JSON list of C-alpha atoms in Angstrom, two decimals:
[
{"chain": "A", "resi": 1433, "resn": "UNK", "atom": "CA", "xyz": [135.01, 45.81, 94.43]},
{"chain": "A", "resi": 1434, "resn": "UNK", "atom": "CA", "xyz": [131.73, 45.75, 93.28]},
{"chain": "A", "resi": 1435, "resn": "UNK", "atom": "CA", "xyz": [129.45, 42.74, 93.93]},
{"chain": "A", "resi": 1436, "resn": "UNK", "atom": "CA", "xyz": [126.34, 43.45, 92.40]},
{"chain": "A", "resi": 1437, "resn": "UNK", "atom": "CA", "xyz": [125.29, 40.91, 89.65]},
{"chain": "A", "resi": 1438, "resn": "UNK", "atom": "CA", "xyz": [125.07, 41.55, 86.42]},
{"chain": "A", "resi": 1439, "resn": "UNK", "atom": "CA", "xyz": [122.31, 39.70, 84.58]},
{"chain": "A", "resi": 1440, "resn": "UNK", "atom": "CA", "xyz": [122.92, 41.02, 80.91]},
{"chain": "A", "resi": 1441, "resn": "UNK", "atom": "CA", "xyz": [124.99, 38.62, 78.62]},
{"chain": "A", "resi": 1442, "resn": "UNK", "atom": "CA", "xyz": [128.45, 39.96, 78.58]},
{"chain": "A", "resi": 1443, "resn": "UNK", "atom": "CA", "xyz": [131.72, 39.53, 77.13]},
{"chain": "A", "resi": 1444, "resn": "UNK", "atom": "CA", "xyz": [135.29, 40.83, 77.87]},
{"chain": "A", "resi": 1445, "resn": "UNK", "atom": "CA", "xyz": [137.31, 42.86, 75.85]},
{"chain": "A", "resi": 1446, "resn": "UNK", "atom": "CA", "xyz": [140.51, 42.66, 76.73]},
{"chain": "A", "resi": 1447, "resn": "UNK", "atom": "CA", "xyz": [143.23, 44.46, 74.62]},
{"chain": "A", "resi": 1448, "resn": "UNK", "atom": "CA", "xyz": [145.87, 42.16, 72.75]},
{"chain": "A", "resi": 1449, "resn": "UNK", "atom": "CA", "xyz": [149.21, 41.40, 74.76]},
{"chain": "A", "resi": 1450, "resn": "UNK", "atom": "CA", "xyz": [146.83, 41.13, 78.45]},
{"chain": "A", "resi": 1451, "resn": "UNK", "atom": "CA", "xyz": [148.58, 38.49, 80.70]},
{"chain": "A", "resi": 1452, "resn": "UNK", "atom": "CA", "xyz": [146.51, 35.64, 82.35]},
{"chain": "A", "resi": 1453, "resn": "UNK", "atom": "CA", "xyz": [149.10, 34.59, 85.46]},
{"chain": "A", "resi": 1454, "resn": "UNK", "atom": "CA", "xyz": [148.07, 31.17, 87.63]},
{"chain": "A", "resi": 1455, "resn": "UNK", "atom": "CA", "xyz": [150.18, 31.54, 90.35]},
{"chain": "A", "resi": 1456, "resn": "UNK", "atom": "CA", "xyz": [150.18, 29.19, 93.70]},
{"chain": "A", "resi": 1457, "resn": "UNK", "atom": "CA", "xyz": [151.37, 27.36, 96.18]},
{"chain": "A", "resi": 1458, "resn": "UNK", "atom": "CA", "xyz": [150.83, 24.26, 97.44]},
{"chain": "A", "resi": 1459, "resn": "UNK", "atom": "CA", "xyz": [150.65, 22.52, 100.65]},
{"chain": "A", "resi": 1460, "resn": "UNK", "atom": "CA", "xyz": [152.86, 19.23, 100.92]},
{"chain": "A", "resi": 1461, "resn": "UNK", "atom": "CA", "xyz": [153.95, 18.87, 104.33]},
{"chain": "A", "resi": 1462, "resn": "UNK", "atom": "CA", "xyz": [151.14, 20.06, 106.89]},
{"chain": "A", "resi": 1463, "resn": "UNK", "atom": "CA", "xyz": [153.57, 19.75, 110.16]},
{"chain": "A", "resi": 1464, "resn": "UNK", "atom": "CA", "xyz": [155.91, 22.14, 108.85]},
{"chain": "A", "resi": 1465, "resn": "UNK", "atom": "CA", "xyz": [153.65, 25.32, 109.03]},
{"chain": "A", "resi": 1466, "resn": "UNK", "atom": "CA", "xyz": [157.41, 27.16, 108.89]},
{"chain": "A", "resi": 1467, "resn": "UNK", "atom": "CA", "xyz": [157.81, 26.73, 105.45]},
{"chain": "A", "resi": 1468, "resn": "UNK", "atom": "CA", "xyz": [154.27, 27.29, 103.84]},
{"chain": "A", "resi": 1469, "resn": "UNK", "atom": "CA", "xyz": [152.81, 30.02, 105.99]},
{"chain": "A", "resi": 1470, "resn": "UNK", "atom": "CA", "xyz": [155.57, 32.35, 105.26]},
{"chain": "A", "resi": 1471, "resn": "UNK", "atom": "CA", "xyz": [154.68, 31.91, 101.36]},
{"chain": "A", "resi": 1472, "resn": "UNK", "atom": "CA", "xyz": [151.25, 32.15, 101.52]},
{"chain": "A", "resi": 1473, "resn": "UNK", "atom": "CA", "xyz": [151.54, 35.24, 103.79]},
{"chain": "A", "resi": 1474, "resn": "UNK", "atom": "CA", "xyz": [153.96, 36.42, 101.56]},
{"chain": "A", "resi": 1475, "resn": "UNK", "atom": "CA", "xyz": [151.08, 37.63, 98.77]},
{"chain": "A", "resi": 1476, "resn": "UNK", "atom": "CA", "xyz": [149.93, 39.95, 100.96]},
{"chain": "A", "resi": 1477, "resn": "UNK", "atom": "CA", "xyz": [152.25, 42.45, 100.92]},
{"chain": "A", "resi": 1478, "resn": "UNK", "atom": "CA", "xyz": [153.34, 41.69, 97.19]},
{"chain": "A", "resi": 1479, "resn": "UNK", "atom": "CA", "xyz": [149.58, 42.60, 96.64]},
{"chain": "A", "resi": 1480, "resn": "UNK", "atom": "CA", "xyz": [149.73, 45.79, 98.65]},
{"chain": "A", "resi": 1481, "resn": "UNK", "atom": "CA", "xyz": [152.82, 46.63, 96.31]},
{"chain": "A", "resi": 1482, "resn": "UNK", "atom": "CA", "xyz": [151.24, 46.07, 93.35]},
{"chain": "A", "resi": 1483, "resn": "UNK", "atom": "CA", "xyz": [147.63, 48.26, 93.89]},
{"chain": "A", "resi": 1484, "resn": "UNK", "atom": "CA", "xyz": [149.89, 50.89, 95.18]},
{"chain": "A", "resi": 1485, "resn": "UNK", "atom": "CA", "xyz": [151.36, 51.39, 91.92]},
{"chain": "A", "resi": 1486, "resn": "UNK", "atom": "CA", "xyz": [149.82, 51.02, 88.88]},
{"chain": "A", "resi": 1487, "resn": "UNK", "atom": "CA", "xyz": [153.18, 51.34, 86.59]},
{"chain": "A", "resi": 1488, "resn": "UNK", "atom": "CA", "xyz": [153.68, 47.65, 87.66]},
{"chain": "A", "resi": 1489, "resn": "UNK", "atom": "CA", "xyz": [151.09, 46.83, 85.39]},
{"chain": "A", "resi": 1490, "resn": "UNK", "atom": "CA", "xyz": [149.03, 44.56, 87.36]},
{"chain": "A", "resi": 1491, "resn": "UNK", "atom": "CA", "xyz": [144.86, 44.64, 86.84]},
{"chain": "A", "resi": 1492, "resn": "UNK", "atom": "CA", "xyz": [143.40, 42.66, 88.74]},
{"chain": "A", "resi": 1493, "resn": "UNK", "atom": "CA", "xyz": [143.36, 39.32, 91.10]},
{"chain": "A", "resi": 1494, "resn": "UNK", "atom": "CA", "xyz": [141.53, 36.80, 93.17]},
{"chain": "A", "resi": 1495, "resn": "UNK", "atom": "CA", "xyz": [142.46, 33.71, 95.31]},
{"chain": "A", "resi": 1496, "resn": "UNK", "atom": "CA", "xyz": [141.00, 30.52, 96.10]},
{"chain": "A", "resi": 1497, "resn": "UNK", "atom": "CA", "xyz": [142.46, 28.82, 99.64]},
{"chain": "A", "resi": 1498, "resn": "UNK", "atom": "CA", "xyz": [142.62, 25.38, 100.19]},
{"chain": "A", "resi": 1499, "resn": "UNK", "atom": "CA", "xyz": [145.50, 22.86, 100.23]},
{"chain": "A", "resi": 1500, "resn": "UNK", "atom": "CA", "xyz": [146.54, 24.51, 96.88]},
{"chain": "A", "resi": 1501, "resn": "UNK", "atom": "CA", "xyz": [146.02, 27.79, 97.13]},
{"chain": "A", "resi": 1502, "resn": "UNK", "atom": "CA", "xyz": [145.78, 29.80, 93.45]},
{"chain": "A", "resi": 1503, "resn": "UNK", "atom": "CA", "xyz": [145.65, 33.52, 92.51]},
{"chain": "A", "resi": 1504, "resn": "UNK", "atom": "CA", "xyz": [144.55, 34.29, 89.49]},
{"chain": "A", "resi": 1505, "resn": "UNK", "atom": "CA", "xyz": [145.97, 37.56, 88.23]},
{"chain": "A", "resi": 1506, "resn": "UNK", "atom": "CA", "xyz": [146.23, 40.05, 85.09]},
{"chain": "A", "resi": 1507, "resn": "UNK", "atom": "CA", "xyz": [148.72, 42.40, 84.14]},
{"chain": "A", "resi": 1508, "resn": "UNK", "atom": "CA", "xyz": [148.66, 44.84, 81.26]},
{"chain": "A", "resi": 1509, "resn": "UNK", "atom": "CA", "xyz": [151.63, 42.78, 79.26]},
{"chain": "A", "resi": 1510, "resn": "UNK", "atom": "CA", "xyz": [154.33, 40.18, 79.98]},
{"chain": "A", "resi": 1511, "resn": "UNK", "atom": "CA", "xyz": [156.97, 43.03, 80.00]},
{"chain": "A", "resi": 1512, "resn": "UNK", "atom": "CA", "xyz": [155.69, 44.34, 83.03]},
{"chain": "A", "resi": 1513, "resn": "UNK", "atom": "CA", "xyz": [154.90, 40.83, 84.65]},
{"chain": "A", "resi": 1514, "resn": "UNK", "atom": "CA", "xyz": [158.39, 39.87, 84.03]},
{"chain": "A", "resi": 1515, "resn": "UNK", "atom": "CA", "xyz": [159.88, 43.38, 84.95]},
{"chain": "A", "resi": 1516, "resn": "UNK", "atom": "CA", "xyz": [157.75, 42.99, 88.35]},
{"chain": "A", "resi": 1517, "resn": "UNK", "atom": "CA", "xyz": [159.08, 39.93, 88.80]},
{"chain": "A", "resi": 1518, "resn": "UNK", "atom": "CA", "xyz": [162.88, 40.42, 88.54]},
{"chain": "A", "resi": 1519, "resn": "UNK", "atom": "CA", "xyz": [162.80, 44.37, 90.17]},
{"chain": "A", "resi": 1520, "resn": "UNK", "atom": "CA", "xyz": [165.75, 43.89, 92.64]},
{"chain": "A", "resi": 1521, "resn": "UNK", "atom": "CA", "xyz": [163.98, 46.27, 95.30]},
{"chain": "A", "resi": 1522, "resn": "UNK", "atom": "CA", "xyz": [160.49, 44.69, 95.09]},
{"chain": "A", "resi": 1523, "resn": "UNK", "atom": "CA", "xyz": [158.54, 42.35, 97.60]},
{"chain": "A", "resi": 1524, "resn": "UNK", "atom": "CA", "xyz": [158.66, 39.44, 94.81]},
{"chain": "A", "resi": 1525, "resn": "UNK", "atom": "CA", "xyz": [162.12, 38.96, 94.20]},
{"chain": "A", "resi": 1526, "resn": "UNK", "atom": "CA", "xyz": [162.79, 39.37, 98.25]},
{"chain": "A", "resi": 1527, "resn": "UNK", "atom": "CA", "xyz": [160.14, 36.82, 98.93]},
{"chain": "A", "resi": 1528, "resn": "UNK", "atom": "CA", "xyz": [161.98, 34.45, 96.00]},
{"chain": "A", "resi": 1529, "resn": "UNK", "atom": "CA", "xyz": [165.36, 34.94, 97.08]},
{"chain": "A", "resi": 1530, "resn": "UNK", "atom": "CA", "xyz": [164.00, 33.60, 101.06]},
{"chain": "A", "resi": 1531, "resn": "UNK", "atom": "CA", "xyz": [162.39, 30.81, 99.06]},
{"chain": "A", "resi": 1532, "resn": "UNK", "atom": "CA", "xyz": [165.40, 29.75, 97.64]},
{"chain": "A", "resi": 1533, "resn": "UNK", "atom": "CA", "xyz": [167.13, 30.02, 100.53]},
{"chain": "A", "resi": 1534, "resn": "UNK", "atom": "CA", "xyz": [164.82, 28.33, 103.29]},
{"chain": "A", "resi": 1535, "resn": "UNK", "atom": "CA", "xyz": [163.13, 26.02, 101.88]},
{"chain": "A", "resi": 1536, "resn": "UNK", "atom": "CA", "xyz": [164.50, 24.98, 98.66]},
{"chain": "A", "resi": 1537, "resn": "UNK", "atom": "CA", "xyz": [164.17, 21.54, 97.85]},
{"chain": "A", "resi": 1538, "resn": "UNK", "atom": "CA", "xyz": [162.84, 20.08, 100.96]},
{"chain": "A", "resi": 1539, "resn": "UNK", "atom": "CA", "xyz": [159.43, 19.50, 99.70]},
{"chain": "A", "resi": 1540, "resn": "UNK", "atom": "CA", "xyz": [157.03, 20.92, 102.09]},
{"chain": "A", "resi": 1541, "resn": "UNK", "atom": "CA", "xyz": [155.80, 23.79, 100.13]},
{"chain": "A", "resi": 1542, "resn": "UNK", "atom": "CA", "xyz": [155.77, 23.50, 96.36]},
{"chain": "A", "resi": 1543, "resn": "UNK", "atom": "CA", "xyz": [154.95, 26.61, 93.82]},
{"chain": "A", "resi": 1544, "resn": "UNK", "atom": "CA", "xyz": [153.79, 27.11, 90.73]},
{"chain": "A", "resi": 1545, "resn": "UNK", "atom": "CA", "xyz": [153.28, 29.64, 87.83]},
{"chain": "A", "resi": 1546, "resn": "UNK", "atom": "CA", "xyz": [151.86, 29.50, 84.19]},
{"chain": "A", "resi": 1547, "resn": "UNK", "atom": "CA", "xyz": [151.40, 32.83, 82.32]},
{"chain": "A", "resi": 1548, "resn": "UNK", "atom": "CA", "xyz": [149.58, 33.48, 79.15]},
{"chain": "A", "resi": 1549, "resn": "UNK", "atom": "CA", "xyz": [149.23, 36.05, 77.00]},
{"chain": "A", "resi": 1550, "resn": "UNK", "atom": "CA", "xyz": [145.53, 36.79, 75.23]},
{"chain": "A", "resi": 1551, "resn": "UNK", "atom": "CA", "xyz": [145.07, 37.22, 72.15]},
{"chain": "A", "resi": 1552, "resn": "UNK", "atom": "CA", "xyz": [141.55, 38.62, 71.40]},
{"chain": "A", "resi": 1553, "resn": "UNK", "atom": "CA", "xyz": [140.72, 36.96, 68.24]},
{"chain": "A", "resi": 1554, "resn": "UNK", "atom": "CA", "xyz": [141.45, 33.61, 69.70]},
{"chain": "A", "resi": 1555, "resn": "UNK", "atom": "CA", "xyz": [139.51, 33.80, 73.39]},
{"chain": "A", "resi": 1556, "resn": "UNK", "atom": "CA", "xyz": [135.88, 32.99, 74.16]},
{"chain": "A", "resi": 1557, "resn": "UNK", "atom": "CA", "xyz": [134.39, 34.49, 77.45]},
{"chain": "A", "resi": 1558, "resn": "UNK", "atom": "CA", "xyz": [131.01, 34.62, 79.04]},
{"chain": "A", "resi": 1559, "resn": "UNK", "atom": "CA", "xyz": [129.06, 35.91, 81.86]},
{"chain": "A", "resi": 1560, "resn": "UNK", "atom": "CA", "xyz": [126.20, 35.93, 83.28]},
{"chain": "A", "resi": 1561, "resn": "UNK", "atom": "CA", "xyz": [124.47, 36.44, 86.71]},
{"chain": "A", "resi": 1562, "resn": "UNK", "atom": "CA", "xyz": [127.79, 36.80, 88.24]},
{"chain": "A", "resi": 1563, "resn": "UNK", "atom": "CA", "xyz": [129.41, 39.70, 89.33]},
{"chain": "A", "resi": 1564, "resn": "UNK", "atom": "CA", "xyz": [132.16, 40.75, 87.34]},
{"chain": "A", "resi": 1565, "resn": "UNK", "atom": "CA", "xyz": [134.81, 38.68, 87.08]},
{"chain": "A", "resi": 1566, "resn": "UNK", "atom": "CA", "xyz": [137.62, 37.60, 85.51]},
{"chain": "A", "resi": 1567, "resn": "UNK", "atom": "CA", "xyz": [139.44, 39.08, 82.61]},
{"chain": "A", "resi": 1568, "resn": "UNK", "atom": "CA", "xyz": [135.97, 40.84, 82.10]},
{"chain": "A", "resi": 1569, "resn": "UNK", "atom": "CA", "xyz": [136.63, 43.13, 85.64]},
{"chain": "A", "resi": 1570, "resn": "UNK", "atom": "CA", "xyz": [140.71, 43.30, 85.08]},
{"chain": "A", "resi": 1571, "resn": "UNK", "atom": "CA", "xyz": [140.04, 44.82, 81.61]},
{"chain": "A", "resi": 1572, "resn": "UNK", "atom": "CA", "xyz": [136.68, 45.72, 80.26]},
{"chain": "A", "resi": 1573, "resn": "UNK", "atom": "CA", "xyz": [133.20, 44.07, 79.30]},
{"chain": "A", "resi": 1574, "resn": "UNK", "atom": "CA", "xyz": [130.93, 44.51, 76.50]},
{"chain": "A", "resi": 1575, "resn": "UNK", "atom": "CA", "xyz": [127.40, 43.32, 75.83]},
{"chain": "A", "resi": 1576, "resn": "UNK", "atom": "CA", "xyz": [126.76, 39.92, 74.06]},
{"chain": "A", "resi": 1577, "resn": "UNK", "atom": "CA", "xyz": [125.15, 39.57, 70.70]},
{"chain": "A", "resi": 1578, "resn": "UNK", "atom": "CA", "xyz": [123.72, 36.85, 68.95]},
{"chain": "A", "resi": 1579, "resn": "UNK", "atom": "CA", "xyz": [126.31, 36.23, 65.92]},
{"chain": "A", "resi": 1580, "resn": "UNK", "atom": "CA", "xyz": [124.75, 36.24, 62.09]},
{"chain": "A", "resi": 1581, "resn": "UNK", "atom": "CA", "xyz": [126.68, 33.26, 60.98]},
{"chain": "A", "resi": 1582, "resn": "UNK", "atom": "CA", "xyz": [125.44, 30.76, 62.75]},
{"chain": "A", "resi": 1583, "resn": "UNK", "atom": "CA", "xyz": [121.78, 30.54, 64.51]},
{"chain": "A", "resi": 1584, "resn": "UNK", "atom": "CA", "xyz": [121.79, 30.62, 68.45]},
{"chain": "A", "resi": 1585, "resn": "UNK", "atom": "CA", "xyz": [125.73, 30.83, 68.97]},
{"chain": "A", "resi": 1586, "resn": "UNK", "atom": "CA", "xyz": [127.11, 34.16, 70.15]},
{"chain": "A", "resi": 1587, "resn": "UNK", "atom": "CA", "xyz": [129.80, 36.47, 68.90]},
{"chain": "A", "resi": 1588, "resn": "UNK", "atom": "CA", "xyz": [132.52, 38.01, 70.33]},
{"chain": "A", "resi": 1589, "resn": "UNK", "atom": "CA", "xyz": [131.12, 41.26, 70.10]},
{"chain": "A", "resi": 1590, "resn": "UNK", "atom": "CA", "xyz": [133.40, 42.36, 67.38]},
{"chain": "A", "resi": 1591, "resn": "UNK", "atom": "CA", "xyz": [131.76, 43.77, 64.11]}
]
C-alpha cells in the first residue's frame, strides 16, 4: 500500500455496478471477551481469503478499531459480494454459521452490514493531500477539473 500523498485534486472513477460494503461489529458486553474476540479475529483470515483470490471480487478495504469496529470494503459487483458471502467452503459462511451458533442472541457482540452499489453519474468524491483512499484506491482516480457550468464548483471529470 502506498502512503505517499497526493496533493493534485482528484476524483475516482469507479465503474458502474462497484459495491461500497460497511461491515462491523460491535462491542456490547466487555466481560465476555469469548464472544467478540472470536468475531473480530475472525476478519483476518476472511481477508487473507479474499487477497488470495481475486475471482472473489473484492478491491479493496480498511478498518477503524474501537468499541465499534468498521471495515470498509469494495468488491467489483454485488454478485460476487453475495456469491462470497454464501460459498459453502469459504471462511465467511464458516465464521456465520459459529455466529449463529455461539452467540446468537445473547447480546454481547452485535454485527452489522449495509451494501451499496455506485452508480457513477450519481456519486461525488474528492481528494486531496491524502493518500489514496477510498473508492479512489479500490478502483481508479482521475484528475479534477474545474466544471464550465458553474464558476468555482468541480466536475466529475466526465466530458
Amino acid at each position: 500500500m502506498d502512503l505517499k500523498v497526493v496533493t493534485e485534486p482528484r476524483i475516482a472513477s469507479a465503474p458502474e455496478g462497484t459495491v461500497v460494503l460497511l461491515i462491523g461489529t460491535r462491542i456490547n458486553k466487555f466481560w465476555m471477551v469469548h464472544r467478540w474476540v472470536p468475531v473480530i479475529a475472525s476478519m483476518i483470515p476472511m481477508l487473507i481469503e479474499l487477497k488470495k483470490n481475486k475471482d472473489h471480487g473484492f478491491l479493496y478495504s480498511r478498518a477503524w478499531f474501537n468499541r465499534t469496529v468498521i471495515m470498509l470494503q469494495y468488491w467489483r459487483s454485488m454478485d460476487d459480494l453475495m456469491r462470497y458471502s454464501h460459498n459453502t467452503t469459504g471462511k465467511h459462511r464458516s465464521m456465520w454459521a459459529w455466529f449463529n451458533r455461539a452467540v446468537r442472541n445473547d447480546g454481547a457482540v452485535g454485527i452489522f452490514h449495509e451494501a451499496y452499489i455506485v452508480d457513477p453519474a450519481r456519486m461525488h468524491t474528492v481528494y486531496r493531500n491524502i493518500p489514496e483512499f477510498g473508492i479512489a484506491a479500490a478502483t481508479e482516480s482521475v484528475p479534477q477539473r474545474k466544471s464550465p457550468s458553474v464558476p468555482g464548483a468541480t466536475g466529475s471529470g466526465k466530458a
